[in-house]
Coordinates of C-alpha atoms and ligand atoms in Angstrom, one line a residue:
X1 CA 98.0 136.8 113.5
X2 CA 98.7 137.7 109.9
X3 CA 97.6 135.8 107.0
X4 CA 100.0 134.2 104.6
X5 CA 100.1 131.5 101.9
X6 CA 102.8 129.4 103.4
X7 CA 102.4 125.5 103.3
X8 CA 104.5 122.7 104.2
X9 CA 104.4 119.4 102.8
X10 CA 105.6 116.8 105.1
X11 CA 105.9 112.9 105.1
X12 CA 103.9 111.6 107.7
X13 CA 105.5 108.1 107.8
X14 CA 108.4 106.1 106.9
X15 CA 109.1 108.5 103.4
X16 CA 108.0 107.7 99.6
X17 CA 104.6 109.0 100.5
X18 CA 103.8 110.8 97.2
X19 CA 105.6 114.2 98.5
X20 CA 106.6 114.5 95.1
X21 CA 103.7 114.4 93.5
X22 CA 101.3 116.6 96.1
X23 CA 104.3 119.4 95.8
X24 CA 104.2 119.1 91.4
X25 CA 99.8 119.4 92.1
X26 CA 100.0 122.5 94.4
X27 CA 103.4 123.8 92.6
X28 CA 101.1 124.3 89.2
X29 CA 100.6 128.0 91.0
X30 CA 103.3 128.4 93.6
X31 CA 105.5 131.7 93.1
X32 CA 108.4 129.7 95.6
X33 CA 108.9 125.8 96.6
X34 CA 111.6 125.6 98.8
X35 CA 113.0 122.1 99.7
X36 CA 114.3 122.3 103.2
X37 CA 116.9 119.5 104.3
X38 CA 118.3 116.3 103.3
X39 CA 120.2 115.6 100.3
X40 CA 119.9 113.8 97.1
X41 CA 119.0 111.0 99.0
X42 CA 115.4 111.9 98.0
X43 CA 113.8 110.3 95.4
X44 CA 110.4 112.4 94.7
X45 CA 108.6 111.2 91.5
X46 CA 106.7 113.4 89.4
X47 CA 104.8 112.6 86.2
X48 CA 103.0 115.4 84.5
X49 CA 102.5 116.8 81.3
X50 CA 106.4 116.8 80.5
X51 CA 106.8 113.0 81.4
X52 CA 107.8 111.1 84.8
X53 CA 110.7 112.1 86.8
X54 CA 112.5 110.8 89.8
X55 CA 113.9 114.6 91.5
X56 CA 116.7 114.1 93.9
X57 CA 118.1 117.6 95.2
X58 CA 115.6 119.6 93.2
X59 CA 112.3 121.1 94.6
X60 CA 109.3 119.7 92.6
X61 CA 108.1 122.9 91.4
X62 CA 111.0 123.1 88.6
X63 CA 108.0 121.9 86.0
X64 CA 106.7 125.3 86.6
X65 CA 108.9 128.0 84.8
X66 CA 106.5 131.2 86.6
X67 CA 107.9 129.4 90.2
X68 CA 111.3 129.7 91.8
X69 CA 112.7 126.9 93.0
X70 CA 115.0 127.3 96.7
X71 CA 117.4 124.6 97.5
X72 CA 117.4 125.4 101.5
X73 CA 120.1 126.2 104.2
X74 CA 118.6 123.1 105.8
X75 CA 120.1 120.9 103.1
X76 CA 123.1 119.6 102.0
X77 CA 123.9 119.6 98.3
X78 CA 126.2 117.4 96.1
X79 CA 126.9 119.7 93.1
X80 CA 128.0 116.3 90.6
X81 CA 124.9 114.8 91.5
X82 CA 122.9 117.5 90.7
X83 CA 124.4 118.9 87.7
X84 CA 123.9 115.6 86.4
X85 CA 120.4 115.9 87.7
X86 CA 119.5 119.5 85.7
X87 CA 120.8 117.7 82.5
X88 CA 118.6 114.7 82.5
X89 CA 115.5 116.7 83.7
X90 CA 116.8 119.7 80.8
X91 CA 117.2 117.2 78.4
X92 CA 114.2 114.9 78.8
X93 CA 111.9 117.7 79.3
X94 CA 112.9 120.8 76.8
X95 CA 113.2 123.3 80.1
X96 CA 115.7 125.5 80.8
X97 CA 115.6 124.6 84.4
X98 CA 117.4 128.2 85.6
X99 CA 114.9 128.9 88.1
X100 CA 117.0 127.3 90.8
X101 CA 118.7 128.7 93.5
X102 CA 121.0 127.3 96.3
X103 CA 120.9 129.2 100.0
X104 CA 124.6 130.1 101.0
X105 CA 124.2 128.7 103.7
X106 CA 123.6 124.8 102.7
X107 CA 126.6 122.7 103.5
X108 CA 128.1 121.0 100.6
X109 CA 128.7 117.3 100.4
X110 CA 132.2 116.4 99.4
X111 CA 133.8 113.3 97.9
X112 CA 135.0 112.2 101.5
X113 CA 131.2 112.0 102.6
X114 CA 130.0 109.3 99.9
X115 CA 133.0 107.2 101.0
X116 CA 132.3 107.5 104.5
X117 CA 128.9 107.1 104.5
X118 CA 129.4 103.7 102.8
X119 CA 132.8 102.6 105.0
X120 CA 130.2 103.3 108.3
X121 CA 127.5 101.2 107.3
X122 CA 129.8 98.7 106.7
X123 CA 131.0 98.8 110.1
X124 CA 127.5 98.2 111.7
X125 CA 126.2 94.5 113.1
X126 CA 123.9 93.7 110.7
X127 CA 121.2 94.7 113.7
X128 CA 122.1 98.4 113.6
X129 CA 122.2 99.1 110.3
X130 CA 120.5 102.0 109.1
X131 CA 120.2 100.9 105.0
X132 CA 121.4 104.4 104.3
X133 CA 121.3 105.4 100.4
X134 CA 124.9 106.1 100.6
X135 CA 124.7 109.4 99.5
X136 CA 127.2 111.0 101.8
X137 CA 124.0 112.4 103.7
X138 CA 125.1 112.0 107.6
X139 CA 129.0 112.3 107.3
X140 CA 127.7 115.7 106.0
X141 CA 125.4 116.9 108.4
X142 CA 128.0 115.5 111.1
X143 CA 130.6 117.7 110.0
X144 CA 127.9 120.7 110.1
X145 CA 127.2 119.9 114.2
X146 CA 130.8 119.7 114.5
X147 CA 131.6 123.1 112.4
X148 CA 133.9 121.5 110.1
X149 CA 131.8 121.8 106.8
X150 CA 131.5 123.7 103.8
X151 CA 128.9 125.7 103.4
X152 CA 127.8 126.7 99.6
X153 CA 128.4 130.4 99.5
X154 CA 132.5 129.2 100.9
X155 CA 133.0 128.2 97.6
X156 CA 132.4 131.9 95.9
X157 CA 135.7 132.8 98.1
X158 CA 138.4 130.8 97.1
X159 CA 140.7 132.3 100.2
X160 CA 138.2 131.9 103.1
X161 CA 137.4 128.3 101.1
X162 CA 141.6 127.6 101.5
X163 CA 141.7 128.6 104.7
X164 CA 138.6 126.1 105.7
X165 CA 139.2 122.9 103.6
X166 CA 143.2 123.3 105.4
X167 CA 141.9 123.3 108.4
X168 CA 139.8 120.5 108.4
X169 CA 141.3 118.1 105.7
X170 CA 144.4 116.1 108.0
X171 CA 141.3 115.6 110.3
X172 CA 139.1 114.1 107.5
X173 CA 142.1 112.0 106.1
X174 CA 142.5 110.6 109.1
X175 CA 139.2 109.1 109.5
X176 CA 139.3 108.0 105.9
X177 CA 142.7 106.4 106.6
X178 CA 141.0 104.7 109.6
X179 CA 138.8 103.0 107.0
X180 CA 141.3 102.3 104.6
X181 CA 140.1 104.9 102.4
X182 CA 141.7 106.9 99.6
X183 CA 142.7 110.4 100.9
X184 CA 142.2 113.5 99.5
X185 CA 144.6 116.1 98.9
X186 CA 144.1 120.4 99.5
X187 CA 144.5 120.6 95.3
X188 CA 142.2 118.6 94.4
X189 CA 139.4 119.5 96.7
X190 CA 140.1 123.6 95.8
X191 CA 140.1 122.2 91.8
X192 CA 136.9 120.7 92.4
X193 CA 135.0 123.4 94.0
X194 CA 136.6 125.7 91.3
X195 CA 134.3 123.7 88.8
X196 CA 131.0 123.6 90.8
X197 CA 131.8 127.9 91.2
X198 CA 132.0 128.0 87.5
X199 CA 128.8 125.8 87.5
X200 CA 126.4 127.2 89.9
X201 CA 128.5 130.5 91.8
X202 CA 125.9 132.7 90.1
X203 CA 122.6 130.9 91.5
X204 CA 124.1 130.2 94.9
X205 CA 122.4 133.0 96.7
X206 CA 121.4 134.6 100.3
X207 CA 117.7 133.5 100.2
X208 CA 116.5 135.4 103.2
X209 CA 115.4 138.6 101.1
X210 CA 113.8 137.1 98.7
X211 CA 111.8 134.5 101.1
X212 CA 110.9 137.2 103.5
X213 CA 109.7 139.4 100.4
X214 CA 107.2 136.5 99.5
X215 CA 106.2 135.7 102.7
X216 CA 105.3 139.8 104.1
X217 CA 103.5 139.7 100.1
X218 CA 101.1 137.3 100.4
X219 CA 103.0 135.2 97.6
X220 CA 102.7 131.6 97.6
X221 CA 105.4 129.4 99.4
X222 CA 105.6 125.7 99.4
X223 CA 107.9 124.0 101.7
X224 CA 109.3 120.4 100.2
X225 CA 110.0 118.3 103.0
X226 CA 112.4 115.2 101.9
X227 CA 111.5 111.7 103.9
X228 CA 109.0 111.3 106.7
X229 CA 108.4 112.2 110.6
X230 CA 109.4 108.1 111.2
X231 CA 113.3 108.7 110.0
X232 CA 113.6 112.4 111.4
X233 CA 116.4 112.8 113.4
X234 CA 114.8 113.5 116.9
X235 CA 111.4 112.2 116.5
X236 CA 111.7 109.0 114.5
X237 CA 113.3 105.3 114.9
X238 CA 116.8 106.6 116.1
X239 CA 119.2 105.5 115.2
X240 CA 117.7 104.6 112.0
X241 CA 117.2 108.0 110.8
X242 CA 118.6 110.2 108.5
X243 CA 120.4 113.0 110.2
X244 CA 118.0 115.7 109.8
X245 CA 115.0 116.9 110.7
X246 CA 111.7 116.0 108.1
X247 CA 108.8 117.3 110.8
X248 CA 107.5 120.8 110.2
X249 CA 110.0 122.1 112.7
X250 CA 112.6 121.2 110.7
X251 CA 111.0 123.3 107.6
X252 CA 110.9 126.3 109.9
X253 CA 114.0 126.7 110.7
X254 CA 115.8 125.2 107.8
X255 CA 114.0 127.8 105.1
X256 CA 114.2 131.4 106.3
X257 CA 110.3 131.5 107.1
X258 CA 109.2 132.2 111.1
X259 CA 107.4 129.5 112.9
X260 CA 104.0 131.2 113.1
X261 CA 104.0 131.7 109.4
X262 CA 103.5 128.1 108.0
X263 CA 99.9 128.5 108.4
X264 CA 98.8 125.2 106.5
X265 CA 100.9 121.6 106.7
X266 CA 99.7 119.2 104.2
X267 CA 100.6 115.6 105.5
X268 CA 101.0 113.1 102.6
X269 CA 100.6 109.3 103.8
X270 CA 99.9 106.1 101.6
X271 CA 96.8 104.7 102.2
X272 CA 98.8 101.2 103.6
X273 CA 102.5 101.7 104.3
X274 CA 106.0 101.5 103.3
X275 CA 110.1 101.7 104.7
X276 CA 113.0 101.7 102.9
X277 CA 116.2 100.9 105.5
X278 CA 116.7 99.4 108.8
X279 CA 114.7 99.5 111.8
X280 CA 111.5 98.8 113.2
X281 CA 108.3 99.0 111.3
X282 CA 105.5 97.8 113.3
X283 CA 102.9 97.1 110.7
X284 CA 104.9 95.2 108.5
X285 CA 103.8 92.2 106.3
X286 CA 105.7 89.3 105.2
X287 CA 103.5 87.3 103.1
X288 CA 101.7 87.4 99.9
X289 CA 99.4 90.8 101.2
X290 CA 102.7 92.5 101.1
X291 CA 103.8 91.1 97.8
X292 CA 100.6 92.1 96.2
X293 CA 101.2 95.6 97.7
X294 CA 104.9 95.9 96.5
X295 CA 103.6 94.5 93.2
X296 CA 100.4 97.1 92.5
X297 CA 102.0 99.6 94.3
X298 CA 105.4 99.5 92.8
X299 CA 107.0 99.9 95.6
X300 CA 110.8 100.0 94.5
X301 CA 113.0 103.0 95.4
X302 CA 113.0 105.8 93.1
X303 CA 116.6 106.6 94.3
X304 CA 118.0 103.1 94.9
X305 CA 115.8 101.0 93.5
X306 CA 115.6 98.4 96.5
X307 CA 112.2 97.0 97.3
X308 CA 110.5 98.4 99.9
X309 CA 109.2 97.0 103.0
X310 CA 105.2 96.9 102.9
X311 CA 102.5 96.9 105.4
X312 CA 99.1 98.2 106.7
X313 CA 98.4 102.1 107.7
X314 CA 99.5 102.2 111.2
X315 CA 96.9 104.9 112.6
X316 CA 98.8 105.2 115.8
X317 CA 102.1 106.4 114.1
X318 CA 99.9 108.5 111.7
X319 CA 98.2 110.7 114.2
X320 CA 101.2 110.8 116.4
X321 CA 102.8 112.4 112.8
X322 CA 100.1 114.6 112.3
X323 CA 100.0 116.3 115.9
X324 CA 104.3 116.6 115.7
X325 CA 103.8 118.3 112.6
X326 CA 100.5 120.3 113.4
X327 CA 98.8 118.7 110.1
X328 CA 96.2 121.0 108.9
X329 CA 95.1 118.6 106.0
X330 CA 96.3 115.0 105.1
X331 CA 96.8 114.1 101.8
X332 CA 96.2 110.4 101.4
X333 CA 97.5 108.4 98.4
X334 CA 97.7 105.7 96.6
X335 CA 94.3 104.5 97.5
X336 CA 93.9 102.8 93.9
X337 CA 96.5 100.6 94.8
X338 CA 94.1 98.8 97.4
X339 CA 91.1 98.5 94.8
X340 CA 92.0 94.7 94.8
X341 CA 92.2 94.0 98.2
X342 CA 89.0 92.5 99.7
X343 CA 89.9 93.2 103.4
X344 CA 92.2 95.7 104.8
X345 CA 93.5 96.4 107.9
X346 CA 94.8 99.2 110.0
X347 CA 96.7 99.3 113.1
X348 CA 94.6 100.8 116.3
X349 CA 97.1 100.0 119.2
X350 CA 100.3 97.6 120.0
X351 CA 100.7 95.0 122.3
X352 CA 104.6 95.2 123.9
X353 CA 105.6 92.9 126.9
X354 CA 101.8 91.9 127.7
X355 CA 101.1 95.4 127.9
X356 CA 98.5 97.8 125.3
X357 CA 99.9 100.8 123.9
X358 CA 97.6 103.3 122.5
X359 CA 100.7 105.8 121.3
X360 CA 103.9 105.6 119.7
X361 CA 106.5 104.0 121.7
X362 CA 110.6 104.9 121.6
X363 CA 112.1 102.6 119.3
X364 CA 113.5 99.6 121.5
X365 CA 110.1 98.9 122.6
X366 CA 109.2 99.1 119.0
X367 CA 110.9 96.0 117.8
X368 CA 109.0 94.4 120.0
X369 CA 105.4 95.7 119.4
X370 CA 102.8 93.4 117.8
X371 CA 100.1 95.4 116.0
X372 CA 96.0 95.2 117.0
X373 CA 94.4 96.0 113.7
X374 CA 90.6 96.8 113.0
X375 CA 89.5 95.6 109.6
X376 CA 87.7 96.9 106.6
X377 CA 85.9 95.2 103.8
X378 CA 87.8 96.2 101.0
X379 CA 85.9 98.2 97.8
X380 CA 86.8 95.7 94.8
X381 CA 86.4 98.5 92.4
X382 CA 88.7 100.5 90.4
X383 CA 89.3 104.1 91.3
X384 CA 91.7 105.7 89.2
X385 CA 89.3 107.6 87.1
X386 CA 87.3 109.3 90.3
X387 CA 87.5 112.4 90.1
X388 CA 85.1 113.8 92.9
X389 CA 84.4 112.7 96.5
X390 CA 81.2 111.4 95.3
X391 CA 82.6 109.4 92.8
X392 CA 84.3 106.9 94.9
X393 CA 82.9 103.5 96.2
X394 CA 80.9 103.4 99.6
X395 CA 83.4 101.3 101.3
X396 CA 86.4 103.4 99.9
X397 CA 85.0 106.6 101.4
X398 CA 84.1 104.5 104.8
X399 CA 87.7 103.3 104.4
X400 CA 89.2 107.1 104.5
X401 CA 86.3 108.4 107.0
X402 CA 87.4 106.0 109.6
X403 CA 90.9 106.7 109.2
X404 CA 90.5 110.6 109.4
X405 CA 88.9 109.5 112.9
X406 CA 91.3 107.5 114.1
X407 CA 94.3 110.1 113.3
X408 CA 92.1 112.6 114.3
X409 CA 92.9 114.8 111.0
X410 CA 90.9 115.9 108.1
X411 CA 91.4 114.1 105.3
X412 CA 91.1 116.9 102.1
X413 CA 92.8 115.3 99.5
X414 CA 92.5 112.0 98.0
X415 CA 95.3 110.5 95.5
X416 CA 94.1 107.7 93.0
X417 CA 97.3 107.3 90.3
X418 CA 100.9 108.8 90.0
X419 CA 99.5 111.5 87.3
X420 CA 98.8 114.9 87.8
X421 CA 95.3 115.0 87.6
X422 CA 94.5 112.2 89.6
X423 CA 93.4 113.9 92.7
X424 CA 90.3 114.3 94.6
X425 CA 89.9 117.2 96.5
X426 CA 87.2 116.7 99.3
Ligands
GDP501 P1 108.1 110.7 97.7 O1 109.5 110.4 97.9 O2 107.3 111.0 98.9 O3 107.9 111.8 96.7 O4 107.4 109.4 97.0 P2 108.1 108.5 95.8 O5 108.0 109.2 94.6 O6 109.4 108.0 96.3 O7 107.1 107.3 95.9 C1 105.7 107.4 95.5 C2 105.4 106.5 94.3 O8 104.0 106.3 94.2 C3 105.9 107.1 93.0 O9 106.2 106.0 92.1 C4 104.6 107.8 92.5 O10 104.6 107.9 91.1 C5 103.6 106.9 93.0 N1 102.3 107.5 93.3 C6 102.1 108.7 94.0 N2 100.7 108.9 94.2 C7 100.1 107.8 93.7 C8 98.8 107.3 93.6 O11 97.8 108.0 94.1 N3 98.5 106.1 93.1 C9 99.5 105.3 92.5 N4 99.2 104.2 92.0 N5 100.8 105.7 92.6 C10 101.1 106.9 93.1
IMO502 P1 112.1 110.4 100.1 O1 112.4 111.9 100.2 C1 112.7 106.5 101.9 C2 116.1 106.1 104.6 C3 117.3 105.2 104.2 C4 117.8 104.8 105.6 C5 117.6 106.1 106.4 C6 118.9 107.0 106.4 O2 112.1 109.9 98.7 O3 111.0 110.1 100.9 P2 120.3 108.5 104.7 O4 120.8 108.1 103.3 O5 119.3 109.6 104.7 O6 121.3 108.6 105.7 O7 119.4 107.1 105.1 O8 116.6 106.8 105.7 N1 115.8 107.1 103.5 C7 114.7 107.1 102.8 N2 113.7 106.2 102.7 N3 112.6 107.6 101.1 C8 113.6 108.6 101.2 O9 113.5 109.8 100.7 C9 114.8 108.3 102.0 N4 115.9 108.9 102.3 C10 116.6 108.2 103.2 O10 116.8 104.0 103.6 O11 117.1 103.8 106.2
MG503 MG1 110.8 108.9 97.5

């Protein structure tokens, strides 16, 4: 097999790992990072030498002037968002973020998507509700299955774009009468995309020549995966997913690279855990432990600002997310936030119905699983100024040694703060 310098940078559980910030470390000498799917329902903080940001749509290597930056076919892109987006990031940074370029192919979310996302949630039992950001992210990728979306090069063409929105707009204002929604009229859709090809026409692009160049080349390619292997689409808690796919798979096929050539998958997972939305989450906590983590950890969304759900590493999920993705390396992070913690536990197993359960289950049996945890003597030290492998406590590094066993994964990289440089690579 040929050698390349393709990676992928995956979530490996419930999303807010510290994708972000493991894409911004290896983006420092990228020459592509491509994010593949989802929408601006990311939230991907990055703090570096040009402050902290909270990227939505954009790829994290936009800090990096030398790197070009690919907004996927995978994705689906809300132009007002992101506009809005480039001018905060332009303005708090002093770049002239230009190095970004949309794939033709990415379908575009319109106003009808944000007010449908919102009127379906509301028409869930409170059991099946997914806690979707409301971002317009699954009416969108619905209307790509069923062929009825816009795709971002359709806007370059403003007959071919006519011709589209006309046929699928009584449909569309149908459902949205359905909900009691405002409808939209042929005018002002055509208007509106008018303004995004005067915005963005000339960096909406056919990525594929490009892509392949740096791949055949040797040049380096990161692949930005948005949430985590527990939300995608076919291999998470349906139906409290997002409605793409996260997983590795989902980075092949959504970013104009072959299969075989994403020869290294970095896996970022929090040292403890995290979920945002609906669902089950096996190793949640809800006492004080995950106060304490919310609190130190600062778990609040960087899109929507809700607190997250917190709980121990659940091995099980993690090395069922490593071998779906084909992790070559985990990143793990966040350990400083468990300097404090004198004992620490990790789930091994699940007990569901009187019976033990050494994988993942499907999701109904989930809500009823009860976690077996093994537990560790926490380090009581502080280790945001290690630097090196040997610079961490005893326990810490017994802490990530028996975790690497039990996911069955090599852990390379070690995370101790939000900044840039506070990495440990093992
Ligand atoms: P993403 O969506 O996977 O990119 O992750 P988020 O940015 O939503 O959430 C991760 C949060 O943890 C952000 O606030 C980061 O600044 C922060 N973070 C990342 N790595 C570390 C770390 O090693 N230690 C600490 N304390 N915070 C971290
Ligand atoms: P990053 O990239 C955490 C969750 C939502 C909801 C479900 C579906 O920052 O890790 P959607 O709006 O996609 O239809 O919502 O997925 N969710 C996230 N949770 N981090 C994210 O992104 C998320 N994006 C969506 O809370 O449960
Ligand atoms: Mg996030």
């Amino acid at each position: 097999m040929r050698k390349t310098n393709v990676s992928a940078i995956v979530g490996v559980q419930y999303g807010d790992e510290g994708k972000g910030r493991i894409v911004d470390y290896f983006a420092q000498d990228a020459d592509i990072v491509i994010r593949y799917q989802g929408g601006d329902n990311a939230g991907h903080t990055v703090i570096n030498d040009k402050g902290k940001f909270a990227l939505h749509i954009l790829p994290s290597g936009i800090f990096n002037p030398e790197t070009m930056n690919i907004v996927g076919a995978g994705t689906v892109v809300n132009f007002n968002t992101m506009k809005e987006e480039m001018e905060n990031i332009k303005n708090k940074s002093g770049l002239d973020i230009d190095n970004v370029f949309i794939d033709s192919r990415a379908h575009l979310i319109l106003p009808y998507h944000c007010d449908l996302d919102g009127a379906e949630e509301a028409k869930r039992d409170s059991s099946q509700k997914i806690g979707t950001t409301k971002r317009g992210i699954g009416p969108c990728y619905t209307d790509k299955a069923a062929r009825c979306g816009i795709r971002a090069g359709d806007i370059k063409d403003e007959e071919w774009l006519e011709k589209r929105l006309s046929m699928l707009l009584p449909k569309k204002n149908r459902e949205l009468e359905y909900y009691g929604l405002k409808t939209y009229t042929l005018e002002e859709l055509m208007a509106l995309c008018a303004k995004w090809k005067a915005e963005f026409g000339d960096h909406i692009i056919d990525t594929v020549p490009v892509v392949r160049e740096a791949v055949e080349s040797g040049k380096r390619v990161l692949l930005e995966g948005q949430l985590g292997i527990m939300r995608d689409n076919d291999w998470g808690i349906y139906p409290y997913t997002t409605s793409s796919n996260p997983t590795v798979g989902g980075a092949a096929n959504a970013s104009a690279i072959p299969a075989w050539a994403i020869q290294k998958v970095i896996g970022v997972a929090k040292a403890y855990s995290t979920s945002v939305g609906g669902g089950p989450y096996m190793t949640e906590l809800f006492d004080e432990t995950a106060d304490k983590l919310r609190e130190i950890g600062g778990e609040y969304g960087a899109t929507t600002g809700r607190p997250r759900r917190c709980g121990w590493f659940d091995a099980v999920a993690a090395d069922y997310a490593c071998y779906m993705n084909g992790v070559t390396d985990l990143a793990l992070t966040k350990l400083d936030v468990l300097d404090s913690f004198e004992k620490i536990k990790v789930c091994t197993g699940y007990m569901i119905d009187g019976e033990y359960y050494s994988h993942l289950p499907e999701t109904q049996l989930q809500e009823r699983a009860k976690p077996i945890y093994d537990e560790f003597d926490g380090w009581m030290e502080k280790t945001s100024d290690c630097r090196k492998w040997e610079d961490l406590p005893e326990k810490a590094k017994a802490y990530i040694l028996a975790l690497e066993k039990l996911i069955n994964t090599r852990i390379t990289y070690v995370s101790v703060g939000p900044e840039r440089e506070q990495m440990i690579i093992r």
